[in-house]
Amino acid sequence: SSLQKLQLDGSHVETLPGSIKHLPNLKTLSLIGCKMLQYWPELPPSIRHLKALNCTLLQKVAFGLFSYELQEEKRVSISLQNCVNLDVENCIYSFLQHVRKQAYECEFRRRGVGRENIVVWRSDFFKICYPDSRVPEWFTYRAVGSSITFEVAPPSSYYFGSLLCIVLSSHSLDFELDIKCRCYLEDGKMHKYSLGILFLSHVPVEGHSDHVYMTYNFSGIFDVIKLDQLNNKIASSGHKPKLTFEFFVSSGMARGKKDLNLLIKECGVYPLNGSNNCVE
């Protein structure tokens, strides 16, 4: 089949047919507001955009080989906002372990092409949102609030990609949200690096549940020229600098409302720099 987009928004579908996994060209699946949907079977690996917002009866999902190989040129976006009955522990956590493994493999491929080809501008080619109230336990660094700081060892550490995560407290997503992240490296001075916009919520979402927003930041932290200069300084001093990630929430439609950064309950960073062991 040549079908690339399947849009069932607002329909009364209760499940999807098992044959959906045999649609090799399907890239976009939209199920926004499917209030009767309870389950979907294995999806084809071609899927790049999955929108299942306000599917309030949805309990079980199967990803199968969906996003089997994370690649920089293929953006993957999964939105499960307000799927309040979703069995996150059994359906999402295992999928995230798969994503973690694929992110490691993506990092190894990236390092194989040489530093001169490192992409530093792309920050959101994989992202997922789902209802939950905590950063996954396997994240190396977790903190309450909107910022987190940890030590890194030069020189190769700065080239790692990372999985980034925040938990937004329960609220009504009735406006477009921009979630951004800035990175600060302290080596006596502060070097700032912006990871850009991570998420946009384009449609109103009902309900008031906590949600996890996670993205794979493919790029290294700083450009090669700055890093070479920085590594020379650090190598001579033996100092391990501290790295700080700060997350921000903003909305052009929320002027005059309370500080949206207060909505960030937790944040987490999982560096893909080889110091973490990938679960098979």
XYZ file of N, CA and C in Angstrom:
840
model
N 0.830 -1.187 0.000
C 0.000 0.000 0.000
C 0.873 1.249 0.000
N 0.408 2.289 -0.678
C 1.152 3.547 -0.756
C 0.668 4.559 0.281
N -0.246 4.155 1.170
C -0.808 5.065 2.163
C 0.286 5.614 3.074
N 0.388 6.937 3.160
C 1.397 7.572 3.992
C 0.824 8.229 5.240
N -0.455 8.603 5.206
C -1.067 9.276 6.345
C -2.441 8.702 6.612
N -2.695 8.335 7.866
C -3.999 7.822 8.278
C -4.515 8.701 9.407
N -5.599 9.404 9.156
C -6.151 10.341 10.130
C -7.544 9.888 10.550
N -7.667 9.510 11.829
C -8.928 9.006 12.370
C -9.427 9.888 13.512
N -9.023 11.135 13.537
C -9.366 12.044 14.633
C -10.869 12.075 14.905
N -11.226 11.926 16.194
C -12.616 12.049 16.604
C -13.506 10.882 16.252
N -12.943 9.820 15.719
C -13.758 8.662 15.338
C -14.068 7.804 16.561
N -14.970 6.829 16.385
C -15.369 5.944 17.483
C -14.654 4.592 17.407
N -13.523 4.552 16.749
C -12.767 3.311 16.625
C -12.321 2.843 18.015
N -12.423 1.528 18.264
C -12.047 0.964 19.560
C -10.675 0.301 19.524
N -10.276 -0.151 18.354
C -8.955 -0.735 18.172
C -8.564 -0.571 16.715
N -7.308 -0.822 16.410
C -6.838 -0.772 15.033
C -6.599 -2.194 14.549
N -6.792 -2.462 13.268
C -6.601 -3.819 12.753
C -5.135 -4.237 12.795
N -4.912 -5.521 13.013
C -3.548 -6.034 13.049
C -2.805 -5.845 11.743
N -3.556 -5.699 10.667
C -2.935 -5.540 9.350
C -2.247 -4.191 9.180
N -2.402 -3.288 10.143
C -1.786 -1.971 10.004
C -0.264 -2.070 9.922
N 0.301 -3.119 10.514
C 1.757 -3.264 10.477
C 2.271 -3.589 9.082
N 1.340 -3.915 8.169
C 1.728 -4.237 6.798
C 1.591 -3.041 5.866
N 1.533 -1.842 6.430
C 1.494 -0.619 5.617
C 2.900 -0.024 5.616
N 3.739 -0.414 4.667
C 5.168 -0.086 4.721
C 5.498 1.383 4.518
N 4.550 2.158 3.998
C 4.823 3.567 3.715
C 4.112 4.524 4.670
N 3.416 3.964 5.668
C 2.658 4.803 6.595
C 3.607 5.585 7.501
N 3.544 6.900 7.411
C 4.436 7.751 8.190
C 3.709 8.506 9.302
N 2.448 8.861 9.085
C 1.707 9.645 10.068
C 0.430 8.919 10.464
N 0.242 8.730 11.765
C -0.982 8.139 12.296
C -1.555 9.107 13.317
N -2.745 9.638 13.034
C -3.367 10.630 13.908
C -4.657 10.076 14.489
N -4.710 10.027 15.822
C -5.848 9.454 16.546
C -6.367 10.440 17.591
N -6.248 11.713 17.323
C -6.613 12.745 18.292
C -8.106 12.672 18.625
N -8.408 12.610 19.917
C -9.795 12.630 20.355
C -10.578 11.368 20.074
N -9.889 10.244 19.895
C -10.583 8.960 19.709
C -10.941 8.417 21.092
N -12.058 8.860 21.623
C -12.427 8.595 23.016
C -12.776 7.131 23.292
N -13.050 6.347 22.245
C -13.396 4.937 22.431
C -12.198 4.011 22.219
N -11.097 4.544 21.737
C -9.926 3.723 21.429
C -9.341 3.125 22.707
N -9.139 1.790 22.708
C -8.607 1.105 23.882
C -7.265 0.427 23.625
N -6.963 0.148 22.357
C -5.763 -0.650 22.063
C -5.365 -0.452 20.614
N -4.052 -0.448 20.377
C -3.598 -0.611 18.992
C -2.494 -1.656 18.953
N -2.442 -2.431 17.864
C -1.459 -3.505 17.729
C -0.128 -2.958 17.215
N 0.760 -3.858 16.860
C 2.079 -3.470 16.364
C 1.971 -2.528 15.168
N 2.766 -1.469 15.203
C 2.758 -0.478 14.132
C 3.923 -0.724 13.179
N 3.809 -0.268 11.947
C 4.910 -0.457 10.997
C 6.107 0.417 11.367
N 7.328 -0.025 11.060
C 8.524 0.755 11.414
C 8.647 2.057 10.646
N 7.804 2.249 9.650
C 7.859 3.480 8.854
C 7.253 4.684 9.573
N 6.499 4.445 10.666
C 5.807 5.530 11.374
C 6.814 6.564 11.891
N 6.533 7.823 11.621
C 7.379 8.914 12.106
C 6.614 9.886 13.005
N 5.308 9.985 12.819
C 4.508 10.912 13.623
C 3.275 10.175 14.138
N 3.187 10.050 15.454
C 2.072 9.361 16.092
C 1.401 10.322 17.057
N 0.150 10.659 16.771
C -0.590 11.618 17.589
C -1.812 10.922 18.177
N -1.805 10.731 19.487
C -2.928 10.075 20.157
C -3.302 10.883 21.389
N -3.687 12.124 21.185
C -4.042 13.021 22.277
C -5.506 12.824 22.661
N -5.788 12.901 23.954
C -7.160 12.801 24.463
C -7.828 11.465 24.149
N -7.037 10.409 24.058
C -7.603 9.057 23.925
C -7.749 8.507 25.345
N -8.790 8.918 26.015
C -8.897 8.725 27.462
C -9.174 7.284 27.885
N -9.607 6.415 26.972
C -9.825 5.004 27.305
C -8.659 4.119 26.876
N -7.680 4.692 26.206
C -6.557 3.906 25.697
C -5.785 3.280 26.853
N -5.614 1.938 26.789
C -4.931 1.220 27.859
C -3.637 0.560 27.404
N -3.670 -0.060 26.236
C -2.508 -0.826 25.781
C -2.117 -0.408 24.369
N -0.804 -0.308 24.160
C -0.270 0.013 22.839
C 0.916 -0.910 22.577
N 1.138 -1.204 21.307
C 2.268 -2.038 20.902
C 3.048 -1.289 19.834
N 4.332 -1.090 20.083
C 5.140 -0.351 19.118
C 5.869 -1.269 18.152
N 6.167 -2.511 18.566
C 6.861 -3.429 17.674
C 8.196 -2.860 17.243
N 8.416 -2.820 15.932
C 9.666 -2.305 15.388
C 9.580 -0.822 15.069
N 8.556 -0.178 15.585
C 8.379 1.256 15.358
C 9.641 2.004 15.780
N 10.121 2.874 14.910
C 11.377 3.617 15.090
C 12.528 2.653 15.379
N 12.559 1.537 14.626
C 13.554 0.495 14.865
C 14.973 1.043 14.843
N 15.247 1.943 13.917
C 16.586 2.508 13.843
C 16.490 4.018 13.858
N 16.887 4.630 14.958
C 16.869 6.084 15.041
C 17.916 6.643 14.098
N 17.496 7.546 13.231
C 18.397 8.158 12.277
C 18.171 9.654 12.282
N 19.259 10.387 12.102
C 19.172 11.837 12.203
C 18.228 12.421 11.175
N 18.172 11.818 9.989
C 17.367 12.408 8.925
C 15.889 12.061 9.046
N 15.529 11.240 10.020
C 14.138 10.829 10.183
C 13.634 11.244 11.563
N 12.837 12.280 11.616
C 12.279 12.715 12.891
C 11.175 11.770 13.341
N 11.159 11.477 14.616
C 10.123 10.636 15.202
C 9.479 11.413 16.340
N 8.162 11.552 16.287
C 7.440 12.298 17.312
C 6.231 11.491 17.767
N 6.119 11.278 19.077
C 5.027 10.493 19.650
C 4.332 11.331 20.714
N 3.047 11.584 20.539
C 2.274 12.376 21.496
C 1.150 11.527 22.074
N 1.232 11.271 23.376
C 0.215 10.486 24.080
C -0.379 11.319 25.213
N -0.539 12.597 24.962
C -1.042 13.499 25.990
C -2.480 13.169 26.378
N -2.704 13.161 27.675
C -4.021 12.908 28.259
C -4.563 11.513 27.963
N -3.681 10.566 27.689
C -4.097 9.154 27.629
C -3.994 8.620 29.057
N -4.915 9.044 29.891
C -4.780 8.908 31.342
C -4.908 7.472 31.836
N -5.472 6.570 31.037
C -5.616 5.170 31.446
C -4.560 4.267 30.830
N -3.576 4.858 30.179
C -2.540 4.076 29.519
C -1.694 3.318 30.544
N -1.422 2.048 30.258
C -0.564 1.223 31.100
C 0.890 1.584 30.793
N 1.341 2.677 31.385
C 2.661 3.213 31.067
C 3.767 2.227 31.424
N 3.644 1.589 32.581
C 4.713 0.704 33.051
C 4.967 -0.443 32.084
N 3.923 -1.041 31.550
C 4.085 -2.202 30.680
C 4.196 -1.848 29.201
N 3.690 -0.695 28.812
C 3.671 -0.348 27.388
C 4.745 0.663 26.994
N 5.041 1.594 27.866
C 5.954 2.676 27.512
C 7.372 2.414 28.006
N 7.521 1.914 29.233
C 8.860 1.762 29.794
C 9.735 0.837 28.951
N 9.175 -0.268 28.479
C 9.962 -1.184 27.655
C 10.339 -0.540 26.328
N 9.430 0.251 25.772
C 9.727 0.954 24.527
C 10.854 1.966 24.735
N 10.860 2.645 25.885
C 11.911 3.618 26.159
C 13.268 2.939 26.325
N 13.281 1.726 26.862
C 14.534 0.974 26.925
C 15.048 0.687 25.523
N 14.137 0.385 24.620
C 14.501 0.172 23.221
C 15.048 1.465 22.619
N 14.414 2.576 22.908
C 14.879 3.870 22.409
C 16.280 4.164 22.939
N 16.511 3.854 24.211
C 17.835 4.081 24.794
C 18.903 3.290 24.044
N 18.616 2.047 23.763
C 19.574 1.221 23.031
C 19.832 1.784 21.642
N 18.765 2.195 20.959
C 18.926 2.751 19.623
C 19.688 4.074 19.656
N 19.499 4.855 20.704
C 20.227 6.115 20.828
C 21.723 5.862 20.973
N 22.093 4.823 21.733
C 23.500 4.454 21.836
C 24.064 4.097 20.468
N 23.335 3.283 19.724
C 23.813 2.873 18.411
C 23.942 4.073 17.481
N 23.022 5.018 17.619
C 23.079 6.244 16.833
C 24.338 7.034 17.194
N 24.675 7.064 18.482
C 25.880 7.762 18.916
C 27.129 7.120 18.334
N 27.179 5.790 18.337
C 28.349 5.104 17.805
C 28.512 5.383 16.318
N 27.405 5.407 15.584
C 27.477 5.733 14.156
C 27.968 7.159 13.967
N 27.475 8.051 14.808
C 27.856 9.459 14.697
C 29.349 9.643 14.933
N 29.880 8.983 15.926
C 31.298 9.142 16.241
C 32.184 8.545 15.165
N 31.644 7.597 14.427
C 32.436 6.962 13.390
C 32.723 7.847 12.199
N 31.954 8.933 12.030
C 32.150 9.786 10.857
C 33.172 10.880 11.102
N 33.662 11.042 12.323
C 34.651 12.072 12.600
C 34.027 13.332 13.162
N 34.809 14.036 13.963
C 34.283 15.215 14.643
C 33.848 16.305 13.681
N 34.510 16.373 12.526
C 34.181 17.464 11.621
C 32.772 17.342 11.070
N 32.173 16.167 11.184
C 30.827 15.960 10.659
C 29.757 15.912 11.740
N 30.126 16.236 12.961
C 29.150 16.223 14.043
C 28.082 17.286 13.801
N 26.851 16.892 13.945
C 25.746 17.825 13.764
C 25.456 18.499 15.095
N 25.503 19.821 15.140
C 25.313 20.511 16.416
C 24.027 21.315 16.460
N 23.237 21.269 15.393
C 22.052 22.118 15.370
C 20.773 21.352 15.601
N 20.819 20.048 15.527
C 19.600 19.261 15.628
C 19.395 18.794 17.058
N 18.239 19.053 17.633
C 18.064 18.708 19.043
C 16.786 17.949 19.339
N 15.970 17.700 18.340
C 14.670 17.127 18.682
C 14.192 16.098 17.664
N 15.116 15.305 17.083
C 14.637 14.434 16.024
C 13.951 13.183 16.568
N 14.045 12.937 17.873
C 13.162 11.965 18.513
C 12.568 12.617 19.750
N 11.235 12.531 19.898
C 10.610 13.076 21.093
C 9.324 12.325 21.387
N 9.012 12.261 22.681
C 7.814 11.550 23.118
C 7.214 12.276 24.318
N 5.900 12.262 24.384
C 5.174 12.782 25.544
C 4.166 11.730 25.978
N 4.118 11.450 27.281
C 3.171 10.463 27.797
C 2.805 10.829 29.236
N 1.651 10.371 29.723
C 1.235 10.706 31.091
C 2.022 9.911 32.130
N 2.716 10.610 32.998
C 3.446 9.985 34.099
C 3.949 11.110 34.993
N 4.394 10.757 36.174
C 4.759 11.788 37.146
C 6.217 11.712 37.570
N 7.052 10.959 36.833
C 8.451 10.864 37.241
C 9.364 10.626 36.050
N 10.585 11.105 36.186
C 11.635 10.800 35.219
C 11.983 9.320 35.367
N 12.178 8.582 34.270
C 12.522 7.159 34.392
C 13.714 6.935 35.319
N 13.653 5.867 36.102
C 14.660 5.613 37.127
C 16.042 5.356 36.547
N 16.122 4.898 35.300
C 17.427 4.589 34.730
C 18.179 5.824 34.245
N 17.555 6.992 34.307
C 18.280 8.214 33.959
C 19.430 8.422 34.939
N 20.613 8.698 34.423
C 21.799 8.850 35.266
C 21.661 10.001 36.242
N 21.148 11.118 35.754
C 21.014 12.313 36.585
C 19.557 12.750 36.616
N 19.016 12.846 37.816
C 17.632 13.289 38.014
C 17.610 14.329 39.126
N 16.692 15.257 39.013
C 16.601 16.301 40.036
C 15.180 16.821 40.111
N 14.819 17.297 41.290
C 13.548 17.993 41.464
C 13.725 19.416 40.953
N 12.738 19.915 40.224
C 12.826 21.269 39.705
C 13.252 21.303 38.251
N 13.727 22.454 37.809
C 13.950 22.693 36.383
C 15.411 22.730 35.970
N 16.349 22.395 36.867
C 17.760 22.399 36.483
C 18.497 21.261 37.165
N 19.612 20.868 36.547
C 20.406 19.771 37.082
C 21.866 20.017 36.731
N 22.781 19.701 37.669
C 24.208 19.951 37.487
C 24.997 18.692 37.823
N 26.018 18.393 37.001
C 26.882 17.249 37.278
C 28.251 17.490 36.657
N 29.262 16.745 37.130
C 30.619 16.880 36.615
C 30.793 16.052 35.352
N 31.644 16.550 34.445
C 31.994 15.799 33.242
C 33.505 15.801 33.099
N 34.019 14.736 32.488
C 35.459 14.616 32.302
C 35.813 14.862 30.839
N 36.733 15.754 30.538
C 37.129 16.018 29.159
C 38.038 14.906 28.648
N 38.300 14.853 27.316
C 37.737 15.781 26.343
C 36.501 15.241 25.620
N 36.423 13.923 25.461
C 35.378 13.376 24.584
C 33.979 13.530 25.162
N 33.885 13.795 26.467
C 32.573 13.861 27.104
C 31.669 14.911 26.488
N 32.263 15.966 25.942
C 31.443 17.055 25.433
C 30.796 16.735 24.100
N 31.223 15.649 23.474
C 30.668 15.309 22.170
C 29.463 14.388 22.274
N 29.119 13.995 23.492
C 28.033 13.031 23.620
C 26.681 13.654 23.319
N 25.799 12.829 22.786
C 24.398 13.188 22.746
C 23.787 12.814 24.087
N 22.512 13.055 24.253
C 21.890 12.748 25.537
C 20.388 12.635 25.382
N 19.798 11.870 26.280
C 18.352 11.858 26.431
C 17.999 12.887 27.497
N 17.064 13.757 27.179
C 16.643 14.814 28.095
C 15.185 14.609 28.457
N 14.832 14.934 29.691
C 13.478 14.628 30.151
C 13.033 15.650 31.185
N 11.761 16.030 31.124
C 11.161 16.821 32.197
C 9.778 16.260 32.505
N 9.311 16.548 33.704
C 7.943 16.231 34.107
C 7.219 17.545 34.337
N 6.124 17.744 33.608
C 5.294 18.923 33.820
C 4.145 18.556 34.740
N 3.924 19.364 35.754
C 2.860 19.088 36.708
C 1.496 19.216 36.055
N 0.515 18.662 36.718
C -0.836 18.615 36.163
C -1.355 20.011 35.876
N -1.833 20.183 34.681
C -2.391 21.458 34.250
C -3.127 21.213 32.949
N -3.845 22.180 32.508
C -4.569 22.061 31.249
C -3.738 22.650 30.125
N -3.384 21.816 29.147
C -2.603 22.276 28.005
C -3.534 22.944 27.003
N -4.010 24.126 27.367
C -4.959 24.800 26.497
C -4.279 25.850 25.630
N -2.965 25.783 25.548
C -2.225 26.702 24.697
C -0.960 26.000 24.213
N -0.340 26.587 23.203
C 0.873 26.002 22.646
C 2.028 26.161 23.624
N 2.722 25.080 23.897
C 3.841 25.104 24.834
C 5.157 24.977 24.085
N 6.106 25.820 24.440
C 7.475 25.677 23.965
C 8.321 25.224 25.148
N 9.020 24.125 24.995
C 9.915 23.637 26.038
C 11.331 23.728 25.501
N 12.150 24.488 26.187
C 13.516 24.711 25.725
C 14.508 24.283 26.796
N 15.751 24.112 26.365
C 16.802 23.724 27.294
C 18.064 24.502 26.963
N 18.736 24.964 28.002
C 20.045 25.585 27.832
C 21.071 24.802 28.631
N 22.274 24.754 28.096
C 23.352 24.031 28.750
C 24.469 25.016 29.090
N 24.994 24.912 30.303
C 26.065 25.787 30.758
C 27.256 24.927 31.174
N 28.427 25.242 30.653
C 29.650 24.559 31.062
C 30.495 25.527 31.874
N 30.863 25.118 33.074
C 31.630 25.971 33.972
C 33.077 25.509 34.011
N 33.976 26.374 33.532
C 35.401 26.074 33.601
C 36.145 27.318 34.084
N 35.530 28.016 35.019
C 36.004 29.327 35.431
C 35.173 30.399 34.748
N 34.685 30.072 33.548
C 33.752 30.935 32.823
C 32.515 30.099 32.514
N 31.479 30.753 32.062
C 30.261 30.031 31.701
C 30.103 30.057 30.187
N 30.010 28.890 29.584
C 29.752 28.783 28.155
C 28.308 28.338 27.982
N 27.541 29.090 27.255
C 26.123 28.790 27.095
C 25.874 28.114 25.752
N 24.982 27.156 25.773
C 24.602 26.459 24.549
C 23.118 26.159 24.622
N 22.361 26.576 23.632
C 20.915 26.359 23.639
C 20.563 25.137 22.811
N 19.773 24.247 23.389
C 19.338 23.053 22.672
C 18.041 23.281 21.914
N 17.481 24.464 22.017
C 16.343 24.812 21.177
C 15.018 24.264 21.661
N 14.017 24.397 20.815
C 12.660 23.978 21.150
C 12.571 22.457 21.116
N 12.051 21.888 22.179
C 11.909 20.439 22.254
C 10.503 19.986 21.895
N 9.493 20.729 22.318
C 8.125 20.265 22.124
C 7.186 21.407 21.813
N 6.217 21.096 20.988
C 5.110 22.013 20.748
C 3.818 21.238 20.923
N 2.906 21.772 21.709
C 1.580 21.180 21.823
C 0.642 22.039 20.992
N 0.242 21.528 19.850
C -0.472 22.343 18.871
C -1.978 22.382 19.100
N -2.505 21.468 19.896
C -3.957 21.420 20.058
C -4.300 21.413 21.542
N -5.467 21.902 21.910
C -5.881 21.854 23.313
C -5.986 20.417 23.809
N -5.523 20.191 25.027
C -5.589 18.863 25.636
C -6.404 18.953 26.910
N -7.379 18.066 27.040
C -8.228 18.058 28.220
C -7.502 17.397 29.390
N -8.046 17.568 30.577
C -7.517 16.835 31.725
C -6.427 17.589 32.461
N -6.050 17.036 33.604
C -5.067 17.684 34.472
C -4.130 16.624 35.042
N -3.391 15.927 34.178
C -2.446 14.933 34.662
C -1.016 15.369 34.398
N -0.083 14.856 35.237
C 1.333 15.091 34.992
C 1.732 14.410 33.686
N 2.690 15.017 32.996
C 3.167 14.436 31.743
C 4.690 14.481 31.683
N 5.253 13.433 31.095
C 6.688 13.361 30.840
C 6.946 13.769 29.397
N 7.927 14.644 29.212
C 8.385 15.037 27.884
C 9.843 14.608 27.766
N 10.149 13.798 26.765
C 11.502 13.290 26.598
C 11.952 13.497 25.161
N 13.223 13.806 24.995
C 13.776 13.975 23.660
C 15.189 13.423 23.614
N 15.611 13.019 22.442
C 16.993 12.603 22.218
C 17.719 13.759 21.555
N 18.650 14.363 22.268
C 19.479 15.427 21.721
C 20.653 14.793 21.004
N 20.613 14.821 19.688
C 21.617 14.151 18.869
C 22.946 14.881 18.901
N 22.932 16.179 19.052
C 24.143 16.977 18.872
C 25.046 16.931 20.088
N 26.332 17.224 19.864
C 27.254 17.451 20.955
C 26.944 18.792 21.595
N 27.635 19.116 22.658
C 27.264 20.288 23.435
C 27.854 21.576 22.872
N 29.108 21.524 22.454
C 29.735 22.737 21.943
C 30.424 22.445 20.613
N 30.657 23.497 19.855
C 31.305 23.281 18.563
C 32.772 22.922 18.764
N 33.363 22.328 17.735
C 34.695 21.733 17.856
C 35.768 22.768 18.171
N 35.684 23.945 17.574
C 36.714 24.959 17.799
C 36.761 25.368 19.265
N 35.601 25.668 19.840
C 35.557 26.046 21.250
C 36.039 24.901 22.134
N 35.672 23.683 21.761
C 36.048 22.534 22.577
C 37.543 22.322 22.585
N 38.185 22.459 21.430
C 39.627 22.265 21.374
C 40.345 23.265 22.272
N 39.885 24.501 22.246
C 40.478 25.519 23.112
C 40.213 25.196 24.575
N 38.997 24.784 24.852
C 38.607 24.485 26.223
C 39.353 23.275 26.758
N 39.494 22.241 25.942
C 40.166 21.023 26.383
C 41.629 21.279 26.720
N 42.272 22.175 25.973
C 43.662 22.517 26.275
C 43.777 23.135 27.662
N 42.827 24.023 27.990
C 42.839 24.661 29.303
C 42.599 23.639 30.406
N 41.615 22.759 30.182
C 41.239 21.804 31.223
C 42.316 20.747 31.412
N 42.955 20.330 30.302
C 43.993 19.309 30.387
C 45.162 19.789 31.237
N 45.484 21.069 31.140
C 46.609 21.611 31.904
C 46.261 21.815 33.377
N 44.988 22.058 33.654
C 44.584 22.328 35.039
C 44.121 21.074 35.771
N 43.687 20.057 35.015
C 43.165 18.847 35.637
C 41.808 19.026 36.270
N 41.153 20.134 35.978
C 39.864 20.459 36.596
C 38.722 19.777 35.854
N 37.820 19.169 36.597
C 36.604 18.602 36.004
C 35.495 19.641 36.091
N 35.095 20.200 34.970
C 34.063 21.243 35.018
C 32.686 20.664 35.298
N 31.812 21.531 35.726
C 30.425 21.138 35.971
C 29.552 21.547 34.796
N 28.629 20.685 34.490
C 27.708 20.914 33.385
C 26.307 21.079 33.959
N 25.634 22.148 33.577
C 24.286 22.420 34.068
C 23.303 22.470 32.916
N 22.215 21.751 33.049
C 21.107 21.823 32.101
C 19.952 22.554 32.777
N 19.442 23.579 32.118
C 18.286 24.315 32.626
C 17.155 24.228 31.612
N 15.978 23.899 32.086
C 14.811 23.742 31.221
C 13.851 24.904 31.446
N 13.194 25.310 30.363
C 12.276 26.444 30.401
C 10.990 26.090 29.666
N 9.887 26.593 30.165
C 8.595 26.431 29.493
C 8.048 27.814 29.205
N 7.620 28.028 27.980
C 7.055 29.326 27.621
C 5.906 29.119 26.647
N 5.117 30.162 26.486
C 4.012 30.118 25.536
C 3.651 31.530 25.124
N 3.580 31.752 23.822
C 3.185 33.054 23.321
C 1.740 33.376 23.619
N 0.940 32.347 23.972
C -0.482 32.547 24.247
C -0.775 32.570 25.737
N 0.265 32.595 26.549
C 0.058 32.525 28.001
C 0.564 33.772 28.703
N 0.602 34.883 28.000
C 1.070 36.122 28.614
C 0.165 36.503 29.793
N 0.797 36.900 30.855
C 0.021 37.307 32.018
C -0.325 36.157 32.939
N -0.062 34.916 32.521
C -0.339 33.774 33.392
C 0.843 33.557 34.337
N 0.707 32.628 35.254
C 1.768 32.377 36.219
C 3.021 31.862 35.510
N 4.137 31.941 36.216
C 5.411 31.500 35.674
C 5.316 30.030 35.271
N 5.421 29.768 33.975
C 5.252 28.398 33.495
C 6.395 27.490 33.928
N 7.574 28.051 34.244
C 8.679 27.214 34.693
C 8.354 26.511 36.006
N 7.410 27.065 36.766
C 7.007 26.419 38.012
C 6.277 25.107 37.753
N 5.863 24.889 36.509
C 5.185 23.644 36.164
C 6.151 22.469 36.076
N 7.455 22.745 35.995
C 8.442 21.675 35.857
C 8.695 21.047 37.224
N 8.237 19.821 37.417
C 8.394 19.132 38.696
C 9.751 18.451 38.814
N 10.184 17.808 37.725
C 11.442 17.071 37.720
C 12.125 17.262 36.375
N 13.427 17.001 36.357
C 14.149 16.970 35.089
C 15.212 15.885 35.165
N 15.681 15.448 34.015
C 16.683 14.398 33.980
C 17.533 14.468 32.728
N 18.779 13.991 32.858
C 19.712 13.921 31.732
C 20.347 12.541 31.736
N 20.352 11.905 30.584
C 21.008 10.605 30.442
C 22.075 10.742 29.359
N 23.350 10.999 29.745
C 24.406 11.170 28.748
C 24.709 9.856 28.036
N 24.939 9.947 26.749
C 25.280 8.775 25.944
C 26.770 8.827 25.620
N 27.581 8.865 26.682
C 29.014 9.077 26.511
C 29.847 7.850 26.815
N 29.201 6.689 26.932
C 29.944 5.465 27.176
C 30.090 5.116 28.639
N 29.814 6.058 29.536
C 29.937 5.771 30.967
C 28.727 5.027 31.499
N 27.631 5.051 30.726
C 26.437 4.306 31.107
C 26.414 2.983 30.363
N 25.929 1.983 31.000
C 25.808 0.686 30.348
C 24.455 0.563 29.692
N 24.469 0.200 28.425
C 23.211 0.062 27.693
C 22.597 -1.298 27.979
N 21.334 -1.309 28.324
C 20.621 -2.555 28.587
C 20.257 -3.213 27.273
N 20.620 -4.467 27.130
C 20.277 -5.183 25.893
C 18.815 -5.551 25.880
